[in-house]
Amino acid sequence: MPGDNRIDDLQRLSRLRSEGALTEEEFGAEKRRVLGRDQTSASRPAALMIVAGVLISMMGALAFWWLWTPTNGDIRPIEGSSQAPVRSPAAMAAGPSPTSTPTVVAPMKVAVLDDALVFSSPATCVAGETLAGIYDMMDKAMESGAPNTVKLDAFSEPIKLISKSGKDKDGGWSGSAELRMPSGATWHGMRLSRVTSGWYRPPETDSVHERTITFHEEPAKLLRTLNRLGFKAVLAPSYSELPDTYNSCGGSMSVERRPGGSALSCSWGC
């Protein structure tokens, strides 16, 4: 026991002083040392208990802070239990707890234009009735410059037709028109971007006329689909020849790389 050791040490010190082995000053110093050691040993358990109490208090405060959710003011239930979240006083004063509703992203509406953009003769790039009507509207818009729209059954709203034309420094006339398809438009499983038409009429010579359909697809996929549908397309700069359907000089057909995709291009001119 610590107390027994202290008594033994004090008796030993007293005996040494009586025998003259210790002076009064040395005896006093050793006595204080013995008594001080005992007090330190006796106070150590109390200090440890204080430290332990502080740590337990800190852990309790952290647990309390975690339970009080800062996002909506609710107290979290114990993990794994069926207990509903408990409202904190501050949250109850602020009003009802907001209901957490997951964000639902509406799926893109797909508009299939397989039956609208038909080619009556794919091998010669001759457009069917609906597509030919779109190209005719484009040609008229380039001639007049008047704004126009195209209505397709696959869309609830008409599509704006964009056109422009002008004269260059050499006296040649050029014009272009395009129909930008809404998101979700497809043609035979390919994402459709736009339908365009353009012409160039240089002075004192024959004109050149081009019609294109652009897709958000790689050229290889476009080529496979077109050839499956009866087109005779090849990858530019190569081309396949077209008969003189729209002029006396004939034309060419090819698949061209475009930024973000590729395009079927059919052109006629001398």
PDB file of C-alpha atoms in Angstrom:
ATOM      1  CA  MET A   1       0.000   0.000   0.000  1.00  0.00           C
ATOM      2  CA  PRO A   2       1.268   3.549  -0.676  1.00  0.00           C
ATOM      3  CA  GLY A   3       0.554   4.614   2.915  1.00  0.00           C
ATOM      4  CA  ASP A   4       2.611   1.717   4.373  1.00  0.00           C
ATOM      5  CA  ASN A   5       5.628   2.628   2.204  1.00  0.00           C
ATOM      6  CA  ARG A   6       5.421   6.202   3.368  1.00  0.00           C
ATOM      7  CA  ILE A   7       5.463   5.165   7.073  1.00  0.00           C
ATOM      8  CA  ASP A   8       8.418   2.848   6.491  1.00  0.00           C
ATOM      9  CA  ASP A   9      10.348   5.597   4.731  1.00  0.00           C
ATOM     10  CA  LEU A  10       9.620   8.115   7.482  1.00  0.00           C
ATOM     11  CA  GLN A  11      10.731   5.656  10.181  1.00  0.00           C
ATOM     12  CA  ARG A  12      13.944   4.979   8.255  1.00  0.00           C
ATOM     13  CA  LEU A  13      14.630   8.705   7.897  1.00  0.00           C
ATOM     14  CA  SER A  14      13.976   9.293  11.613  1.00  0.00           C
ATOM     15  CA  ARG A  15      16.402   6.524  12.553  1.00  0.00           C
ATOM     16  CA  LEU A  16      19.100   7.926  10.263  1.00  0.00           C
ATOM     17  CA  ARG A  17      18.689  11.374  11.828  1.00  0.00           C
ATOM     18  CA  SER A  18      18.939   9.895  15.353  1.00  0.00           C
ATOM     19  CA  GLU A  19      22.112   8.083  14.372  1.00  0.00           C
ATOM     20  CA  GLY A  20      23.547  11.332  13.013  1.00  0.00           C
ATOM     21  CA  ALA A  21      23.590  10.126   9.407  1.00  0.00           C
ATOM     22  CA  LEU A  22      21.221  12.971   8.365  1.00  0.00           C
ATOM     23  CA  THR A  23      21.250  16.601   9.383  1.00  0.00           C
ATOM     24  CA  GLU A  24      18.016  18.415  10.195  1.00  0.00           C
ATOM     25  CA  GLU A  25      18.027  20.058   6.768  1.00  0.00           C
ATOM     26  CA  GLU A  26      18.562  16.722   4.980  1.00  0.00           C
ATOM     27  CA  PHE A  27      15.914  15.056   7.108  1.00  0.00           C
ATOM     28  CA  GLY A  28      13.398  17.823   6.279  1.00  0.00           C
ATOM     29  CA  ALA A  29      14.126  17.605   2.551  1.00  0.00           C
ATOM     30  CA  GLU A  30      13.724  13.796   2.463  1.00  0.00           C
ATOM     31  CA  LYS A  31      10.567  14.019   4.560  1.00  0.00           C
ATOM     32  CA  ARG A  32       9.036  16.482   2.131  1.00  0.00           C
ATOM     33  CA  ARG A  33      10.053  14.245  -0.776  1.00  0.00           C
ATOM     34  CA  VAL A  34       8.338  11.196   0.781  1.00  0.00           C
ATOM     35  CA  LEU A  35       5.169  13.111   1.613  1.00  0.00           C
ATOM     36  CA  GLY A  36       5.077  14.754  -1.817  1.00  0.00           C
ATOM     37  CA  ARG A  37       5.449  11.378  -3.617  1.00  0.00           C
ATOM     38  CA  ASP A  38       2.537   9.968  -1.689  1.00  0.00           C
ATOM     39  CA  GLN A  39       0.321  12.932  -2.520  1.00  0.00           C
ATOM     40  CA  THR A  40       1.211  12.612  -6.208  1.00  0.00           C
ATOM     41  CA  SER A  41       0.408   8.894  -6.249  1.00  0.00           C
ATOM     42  CA  ALA A  42      -2.831   9.487  -4.416  1.00  0.00           C
ATOM     43  CA  SER A  43      -3.932  12.262  -6.844  1.00  0.00           C
ATOM     44  CA  ARG A  44      -3.147  10.283 -10.047  1.00  0.00           C
ATOM     45  CA  PRO A  45      -6.421   8.244 -10.110  1.00  0.00           C
ATOM     46  CA  ALA A  46      -8.436  11.423  -9.615  1.00  0.00           C
ATOM     47  CA  ALA A  47      -6.665  13.107 -12.552  1.00  0.00           C
ATOM     48  CA  LEU A  48      -7.319  10.113 -14.774  1.00  0.00           C
ATOM     49  CA  MET A  49     -11.000  10.218 -13.851  1.00  0.00           C
ATOM     50  CA  ILE A  50     -11.181  13.889 -14.799  1.00  0.00           C
ATOM     51  CA  VAL A  51      -9.570  13.268 -18.206  1.00  0.00           C
ATOM     52  CA  ALA A  52     -11.919  10.335 -18.843  1.00  0.00           C
ATOM     53  CA  GLY A  53     -14.913  12.493 -17.963  1.00  0.00           C
ATOM     54  CA  VAL A  54     -13.829  15.211 -20.409  1.00  0.00           C
ATOM     55  CA  LEU A  55     -13.422  12.657 -23.228  1.00  0.00           C
ATOM     56  CA  ILE A  56     -16.857  11.148 -22.556  1.00  0.00           C
ATOM     57  CA  SER A  57     -18.430  14.622 -22.614  1.00  0.00           C
ATOM     58  CA  MET A  58     -16.773  15.413 -25.949  1.00  0.00           C
ATOM     59  CA  MET A  59     -17.984  12.135 -27.478  1.00  0.00           C
ATOM     60  CA  GLY A  60     -21.510  12.836 -26.284  1.00  0.00           C
ATOM     61  CA  ALA A  61     -21.429  16.326 -27.818  1.00  0.00           C
ATOM     62  CA  LEU A  62     -20.243  14.941 -31.169  1.00  0.00           C
ATOM     63  CA  ALA A  63     -22.984  12.311 -31.175  1.00  0.00           C
ATOM     64  CA  PHE A  64     -25.586  14.967 -30.400  1.00  0.00           C
ATOM     65  CA  TRP A  65     -24.291  17.184 -33.237  1.00  0.00           C
ATOM     66  CA  TRP A  66     -24.423  14.288 -35.727  1.00  0.00           C
ATOM     67  CA  LEU A  67     -28.018  13.435 -34.781  1.00  0.00           C
ATOM     68  CA  TRP A  68     -29.226  16.955 -35.412  1.00  0.00           C
ATOM     69  CA  THR A  69     -29.171  17.028 -39.208  1.00  0.00           C
ATOM     70  CA  PRO A  70     -28.209  20.497 -40.427  1.00  0.00           C
ATOM     71  CA  THR A  71     -29.944  20.147 -43.822  1.00  0.00           C
ATOM     72  CA  ASN A  72     -33.563  20.008 -42.691  1.00  0.00           C
ATOM     73  CA  GLY A  73     -33.430  20.226 -38.888  1.00  0.00           C
ATOM     74  CA  ASP A  74     -34.581  16.636 -38.245  1.00  0.00           C
ATOM     75  CA  ILE A  75     -32.952  14.264 -35.768  1.00  0.00           C
ATOM     76  CA  ARG A  76     -31.734  11.172 -37.554  1.00  0.00           C
ATOM     77  CA  PRO A  77     -33.142   7.826 -36.487  1.00  0.00           C
ATOM     78  CA  ILE A  78     -30.837   5.112 -35.233  1.00  0.00           C
ATOM     79  CA  GLU A  79     -29.308   3.305 -38.183  1.00  0.00           C
ATOM     80  CA  GLY A  80     -31.070   0.041 -38.942  1.00  0.00           C
ATOM     81  CA  SER A  81     -34.212   0.965 -36.955  1.00  0.00           C
ATOM     82  CA  SER A  82     -37.678   1.744 -38.282  1.00  0.00           C
ATOM     83  CA  GLN A  83     -37.924   4.896 -36.192  1.00  0.00           C
ATOM     84  CA  ALA A  84     -39.013   7.963 -38.148  1.00  0.00           C
ATOM     85  CA  PRO A  85     -36.883  11.119 -37.960  1.00  0.00           C
ATOM     86  CA  VAL A  86     -37.668  13.275 -34.904  1.00  0.00           C
ATOM     87  CA  ARG A  87     -38.205  16.977 -35.486  1.00  0.00           C
ATOM     88  CA  SER A  88     -35.920  19.354 -33.619  1.00  0.00           C
ATOM     89  CA  PRO A  89     -37.499  22.317 -31.789  1.00  0.00           C
ATOM     90  CA  ALA A  90     -35.955  24.768 -34.262  1.00  0.00           C
ATOM     91  CA  ALA A  91     -37.222  22.764 -37.234  1.00  0.00           C
ATOM     92  CA  MET A  92     -40.734  22.497 -35.780  1.00  0.00           C
ATOM     93  CA  ALA A  93     -40.803  26.251 -35.286  1.00  0.00           C
ATOM     94  CA  ALA A  94     -39.717  26.764 -38.909  1.00  0.00           C
ATOM     95  CA  GLY A  95     -42.615  24.694 -40.292  1.00  0.00           C
ATOM     96  CA  PRO A  96     -43.285  21.245 -41.780  1.00  0.00           C
ATOM     97  CA  SER A  97     -40.374  19.140 -42.893  1.00  0.00           C
ATOM     98  CA  PRO A  98     -39.890  19.316 -46.674  1.00  0.00           C
ATOM     99  CA  THR A  99     -40.558  16.088 -48.494  1.00  0.00           C
ATOM    100  CA  SER A 100     -37.506  14.774 -50.299  1.00  0.00           C
ATOM    101  CA  THR A 101     -38.578  14.137 -53.872  1.00  0.00           C
ATOM    102  CA  PRO A 102     -36.084  12.611 -56.310  1.00  0.00           C
ATOM    103  CA  THR A 103     -35.474  14.591 -59.467  1.00  0.00           C
ATOM    104  CA  VAL A 104     -37.125  12.870 -62.416  1.00  0.00           C
ATOM    105  CA  VAL A 105     -35.614  13.585 -65.821  1.00  0.00           C
ATOM    106  CA  ALA A 106     -38.224  13.298 -68.526  1.00  0.00           C
ATOM    107  CA  PRO A 107     -37.141  10.959 -71.316  1.00  0.00           C
ATOM    108  CA  MET A 108     -36.414  12.577 -74.653  1.00  0.00           C
ATOM    109  CA  LYS A 109     -39.357  12.303 -77.021  1.00  0.00           C
ATOM    110  CA  VAL A 110     -38.326  10.361 -80.104  1.00  0.00           C
ATOM    111  CA  ALA A 111     -39.782  11.471 -83.440  1.00  0.00           C
ATOM    112  CA  VAL A 112     -39.353   8.832 -86.149  1.00  0.00           C
ATOM    113  CA  LEU A 113     -39.223  10.378 -89.629  1.00  0.00           C
ATOM    114  CA  ASP A 114     -38.739   7.181 -91.665  1.00  0.00           C
ATOM    115  CA  ASP A 115     -42.105   7.609 -93.442  1.00  0.00           C
ATOM    116  CA  ALA A 116     -41.778  11.381 -93.892  1.00  0.00           C
ATOM    117  CA  LEU A 117     -38.313  11.717 -95.406  1.00  0.00           C
ATOM    118  CA  VAL A 118     -38.683   9.061 -98.102  1.00  0.00           C
ATOM    119  CA  PHE A 119     -36.634   8.757-101.303  1.00  0.00           C
ATOM    120  CA  SER A 120     -38.621   7.507-104.279  1.00  0.00           C
ATOM    121  CA  SER A 121     -35.338   6.376-105.877  1.00  0.00           C
ATOM    122  CA  PRO A 122     -32.520   5.991-103.317  1.00  0.00           C
ATOM    123  CA  ALA A 123     -29.996   4.861-105.939  1.00  0.00           C
ATOM    124  CA  THR A 124     -30.399   8.173-107.818  1.00  0.00           C
ATOM    125  CA  CYS A 125     -31.085  10.340-104.726  1.00  0.00           C
ATOM    126  CA  VAL A 126     -34.550  11.355-105.933  1.00  0.00           C
ATOM    127  CA  ALA A 127     -36.736  12.579-103.060  1.00  0.00           C
ATOM    128  CA  GLY A 128     -40.228  11.298-102.345  1.00  0.00           C
ATOM    129  CA  GLU A 129     -43.316  13.494-102.102  1.00  0.00           C
ATOM    130  CA  THR A 130     -42.873  14.944 -98.588  1.00  0.00           C
ATOM    131  CA  LEU A 131     -39.108  15.434 -98.851  1.00  0.00           C
ATOM    132  CA  ALA A 132     -39.452  16.915-102.351  1.00  0.00           C
ATOM    133  CA  GLY A 133     -42.021  19.384-100.978  1.00  0.00           C
ATOM    134  CA  ILE A 134     -39.540  20.444 -98.264  1.00  0.00           C
ATOM    135  CA  TYR A 135     -36.827  21.020-100.851  1.00  0.00           C
ATOM    136  CA  ASP A 136     -39.234  23.042-103.018  1.00  0.00           C
ATOM    137  CA  MET A 137     -40.050  25.271-100.043  1.00  0.00           C
ATOM    138  CA  MET A 138     -36.330  25.731 -99.449  1.00  0.00           C
ATOM    139  CA  ASP A 139     -35.725  26.756-103.052  1.00  0.00           C
ATOM    140  CA  LYS A 140     -38.547  29.310-102.911  1.00  0.00           C
ATOM    141  CA  ALA A 141     -37.257  30.700 -99.607  1.00  0.00           C
ATOM    142  CA  MET A 142     -33.789  31.172-101.131  1.00  0.00           C
ATOM    143  CA  GLU A 143     -35.304  32.986-104.120  1.00  0.00           C
ATOM    144  CA  SER A 144     -37.601  35.301-102.133  1.00  0.00           C
ATOM    145  CA  GLY A 145     -35.851  35.524 -98.769  1.00  0.00           C
ATOM    146  CA  ALA A 146     -39.241  35.330 -97.051  1.00  0.00           C
ATOM    147  CA  PRO A 147     -39.413  33.410 -93.744  1.00  0.00           C
ATOM    148  CA  ASN A 148     -41.313  30.158 -93.743  1.00  0.00           C
ATOM    149  CA  THR A 149     -42.043  27.075 -91.637  1.00  0.00           C
ATOM    150  CA  VAL A 150     -42.441  23.372 -92.342  1.00  0.00           C
ATOM    151  CA  LYS A 151     -45.061  21.237 -90.576  1.00  0.00           C
ATOM    152  CA  LEU A 152     -44.279  17.549 -90.066  1.00  0.00           C
ATOM    153  CA  ASP A 153     -46.765  15.183 -88.425  1.00  0.00           C
ATOM    154  CA  ALA A 154     -44.107  13.887 -86.017  1.00  0.00           C
ATOM    155  CA  PHE A 155     -43.906  17.304 -84.293  1.00  0.00           C
ATOM    156  CA  SER A 156     -46.617  19.343 -82.620  1.00  0.00           C
ATOM    157  CA  GLU A 157     -45.112  22.661 -83.714  1.00  0.00           C
ATOM    158  CA  PRO A 158     -43.943  23.807 -87.167  1.00  0.00           C
ATOM    159  CA  ILE A 159     -40.188  23.906 -87.752  1.00  0.00           C
ATOM    160  CA  LYS A 160     -38.644  27.198 -88.760  1.00  0.00           C
ATOM    161  CA  LEU A 161     -36.977  27.234 -92.155  1.00  0.00           C
ATOM    162  CA  ILE A 162     -33.808  29.344 -92.231  1.00  0.00           C
ATOM    163  CA  SER A 163     -32.595  30.708 -95.583  1.00  0.00           C
ATOM    164  CA  LYS A 164     -30.302  33.319 -97.079  1.00  0.00           C
ATOM    165  CA  SER A 165     -29.001  34.341-100.484  1.00  0.00           C
ATOM    166  CA  GLY A 166     -26.716  36.960-101.989  1.00  0.00           C
ATOM    167  CA  LYS A 167     -24.305  37.979-104.686  1.00  0.00           C
ATOM    168  CA  ASP A 168     -20.545  37.512-104.404  1.00  0.00           C
ATOM    169  CA  LYS A 169     -17.758  39.796-105.681  1.00  0.00           C
ATOM    170  CA  ASP A 170     -17.531  37.819-108.954  1.00  0.00           C
ATOM    171  CA  GLY A 171     -21.195  38.324-109.735  1.00  0.00           C
ATOM    172  CA  GLY A 172     -22.296  34.826-108.791  1.00  0.00           C
ATOM    173  CA  TRP A 173     -25.468  34.192-106.866  1.00  0.00           C
ATOM    174  CA  SER A 174     -25.548  31.751-103.975  1.00  0.00           C
ATOM    175  CA  GLY A 175     -28.290  30.628-101.675  1.00  0.00           C
ATOM    176  CA  SER A 176     -28.715  28.237 -98.757  1.00  0.00           C
ATOM    177  CA  ALA A 177     -31.598  26.984 -96.645  1.00  0.00           C
ATOM    178  CA  GLU A 178     -31.821  24.573 -93.750  1.00  0.00           C
ATOM    179  CA  LEU A 179     -34.386  22.855 -91.595  1.00  0.00           C
ATOM    180  CA  ARG A 180     -32.935  22.174 -88.128  1.00  0.00           C
ATOM    181  CA  MET A 181     -34.628  19.146 -86.622  1.00  0.00           C
ATOM    182  CA  PRO A 182     -35.754  19.198 -82.971  1.00  0.00           C
ATOM    183  CA  SER A 183     -33.949  16.933 -80.491  1.00  0.00           C
ATOM    184  CA  GLY A 184     -35.105  13.338 -80.687  1.00  0.00           C
ATOM    185  CA  ALA A 185     -35.628  13.256 -84.456  1.00  0.00           C
ATOM    186  CA  THR A 186     -34.462   9.979 -86.017  1.00  0.00           C
ATOM    187  CA  TRP A 187     -34.324   8.505 -89.487  1.00  0.00           C
ATOM    188  CA  HIS A 188     -33.911   4.729 -89.734  1.00  0.00           C
ATOM    189  CA  GLY A 189     -32.364   4.565 -86.280  1.00  0.00           C
ATOM    190  CA  MET A 190     -29.940   7.462 -86.821  1.00  0.00           C
ATOM    191  CA  ARG A 191     -30.062  10.781 -84.982  1.00  0.00           C
ATOM    192  CA  LEU A 192     -31.118  13.411 -87.469  1.00  0.00           C
ATOM    193  CA  SER A 193     -29.587  16.883 -87.328  1.00  0.00           C
ATOM    194  CA  ARG A 194     -30.847  18.905 -90.319  1.00  0.00           C
ATOM    195  CA  VAL A 195     -31.980  18.947 -93.927  1.00  0.00           C
ATOM    196  CA  THR A 196     -30.281  21.522 -96.181  1.00  0.00           C
ATOM    197  CA  SER A 197     -30.355  22.763 -99.734  1.00  0.00           C
ATOM    198  CA  GLY A 198     -28.076  25.171-101.565  1.00  0.00           C
ATOM    199  CA  TRP A 199     -27.195  26.438-105.012  1.00  0.00           C
ATOM    200  CA  TYR A 200     -24.563  28.542-106.734  1.00  0.00           C
ATOM    201  CA  ARG A 201     -25.138  30.342-110.035  1.00  0.00           C
ATOM    202  CA  PRO A 202     -21.955  31.783-111.477  1.00  0.00           C
ATOM    203  CA  PRO A 203     -22.262  34.291-114.353  1.00  0.00           C
ATOM    204  CA  GLU A 204     -22.432  32.875-117.889  1.00  0.00           C
ATOM    205  CA  THR A 205     -22.277  29.207-116.894  1.00  0.00           C
ATOM    206  CA  ASP A 206     -24.408  26.408-115.471  1.00  0.00           C
ATOM    207  CA  SER A 207     -25.428  26.358-111.834  1.00  0.00           C
ATOM    208  CA  VAL A 208     -24.608  23.817-109.125  1.00  0.00           C
ATOM    209  CA  HIS A 209     -27.312  22.521-106.790  1.00  0.00           C
ATOM    210  CA  GLU A 210     -26.686  20.465-103.618  1.00  0.00           C
ATOM    211  CA  ARG A 211     -29.043  18.755-101.190  1.00  0.00           C
ATOM    212  CA  THR A 212     -27.880  17.203 -97.925  1.00  0.00           C
ATOM    213  CA  ILE A 213     -29.234  15.394 -94.883  1.00  0.00           C
ATOM    214  CA  THR A 214     -26.965  15.634 -91.829  1.00  0.00           C
ATOM    215  CA  PHE A 215     -26.836  13.184 -88.919  1.00  0.00           C
ATOM    216  CA  HIS A 216     -25.233  12.951 -85.477  1.00  0.00           C
ATOM    217  CA  GLU A 217     -23.566   9.699 -86.509  1.00  0.00           C
ATOM    218  CA  GLU A 218     -20.162   8.517 -87.670  1.00  0.00           C
ATOM    219  CA  PRO A 219     -19.713   8.189 -91.469  1.00  0.00           C
ATOM    220  CA  ALA A 220     -19.299   4.408 -91.244  1.00  0.00           C
ATOM    221  CA  LYS A 221     -22.723   3.964 -89.624  1.00  0.00           C
ATOM    222  CA  LEU A 222     -24.372   6.300 -92.121  1.00  0.00           C
ATOM    223  CA  LEU A 223     -22.815   4.417 -95.042  1.00  0.00           C
ATOM    224  CA  ARG A 224     -24.039   1.047 -93.748  1.00  0.00           C
ATOM    225  CA  THR A 225     -27.585   2.343 -93.283  1.00  0.00           C
ATOM    226  CA  LEU A 226     -27.758   4.085 -96.664  1.00  0.00           C
ATOM    227  CA  ASN A 227     -26.464   1.086 -98.588  1.00  0.00           C
ATOM    228  CA  ARG A 228     -28.941  -1.153 -96.760  1.00  0.00           C
ATOM    229  CA  LEU A 229     -31.733   1.181 -97.951  1.00  0.00           C
ATOM    230  CA  GLY A 230     -30.599   1.039-101.592  1.00  0.00           C
ATOM    231  CA  PHE A 231     -28.381   4.119-101.868  1.00  0.00           C
ATOM    232  CA  LYS A 232     -25.108   3.880-103.763  1.00  0.00           C
ATOM    233  CA  ALA A 233     -23.145   6.151-101.464  1.00  0.00           C
ATOM    234  CA  VAL A 234     -19.376   6.124-100.915  1.00  0.00           C
ATOM    235  CA  LEU A 235     -17.179   8.082 -98.540  1.00  0.00           C
ATOM    236  CA  ALA A 236     -15.918  11.437 -99.885  1.00  0.00           C
ATOM    237  CA  PRO A 237     -13.726  12.442-101.613  1.00  0.00           C
ATOM    238  CA  SER A 238     -14.873   9.454-103.698  1.00  0.00           C
ATOM    239  CA  TYR A 239     -18.403   9.654-105.144  1.00  0.00           C
ATOM    240  CA  SER A 240     -20.895   7.697-107.159  1.00  0.00           C
ATOM    241  CA  GLU A 241     -22.343   9.263-110.316  1.00  0.00           C
ATOM    242  CA  LEU A 242     -25.983  10.304-110.580  1.00  0.00           C
ATOM    243  CA  PRO A 243     -28.075  10.566-113.792  1.00  0.00           C
ATOM    244  CA  ASP A 244     -29.277  13.901-115.204  1.00  0.00           C
ATOM    245  CA  THR A 245     -32.471  13.928-113.136  1.00  0.00           C
ATOM    246  CA  TYR A 246     -32.358  17.642-112.337  1.00  0.00           C
ATOM    247  CA  ASN A 247     -30.114  18.971-115.146  1.00  0.00           C
ATOM    248  CA  SER A 248     -28.365  17.821-118.292  1.00  0.00           C
ATOM    249  CA  CYS A 249     -24.994  17.230-116.637  1.00  0.00           C
ATOM    250  CA  GLY A 250     -25.832  14.622-114.030  1.00  0.00           C
ATOM    251  CA  GLY A 251     -24.488  14.685-110.489  1.00  0.00           C
ATOM    252  CA  SER A 252     -22.755  12.845-107.659  1.00  0.00           C
ATOM    253  CA  MET A 253     -23.572  11.163-104.350  1.00  0.00           C
ATOM    254  CA  SER A 254     -21.262  10.745-101.344  1.00  0.00           C
ATOM    255  CA  VAL A 255     -21.108  10.641 -97.557  1.00  0.00           C
ATOM    256  CA  GLU A 256     -19.157  13.551 -96.095  1.00  0.00           C
ATOM    257  CA  ARG A 257     -17.666  14.013 -92.653  1.00  0.00           C
ATOM    258  CA  ARG A 258     -19.209  16.926 -90.776  1.00  0.00           C
ATOM    259  CA  PRO A 259     -18.440  18.414 -87.331  1.00  0.00           C
ATOM    260  CA  GLY A 260     -20.179  16.147 -84.857  1.00  0.00           C
ATOM    261  CA  GLY A 261     -21.374  13.657 -87.452  1.00  0.00           C
ATOM    262  CA  SER A 262     -21.746  13.058 -91.185  1.00  0.00           C
ATOM    263  CA  ALA A 263     -24.046  13.897 -94.104  1.00  0.00           C
ATOM    264  CA  LEU A 264     -25.528  12.382 -97.227  1.00  0.00           C
ATOM    265  CA  SER A 265     -24.720  14.810-100.029  1.00  0.00           C
ATOM    266  CA  CYS A 266     -26.312  14.718-103.478  1.00  0.00           C
ATOM    267  CA  SER A 267     -25.364  17.426-105.966  1.00  0.00           C
ATOM    268  CA  TRP A 268     -26.003  18.214-109.634  1.00  0.00           C
ATOM    269  CA  GLY A 269     -24.247  20.614-111.977  1.00  0.00           C
ATOM    270  CA  CYS A 270     -21.922  21.052-114.913  1.00  0.00           C
TER     271      CYS A 270
END
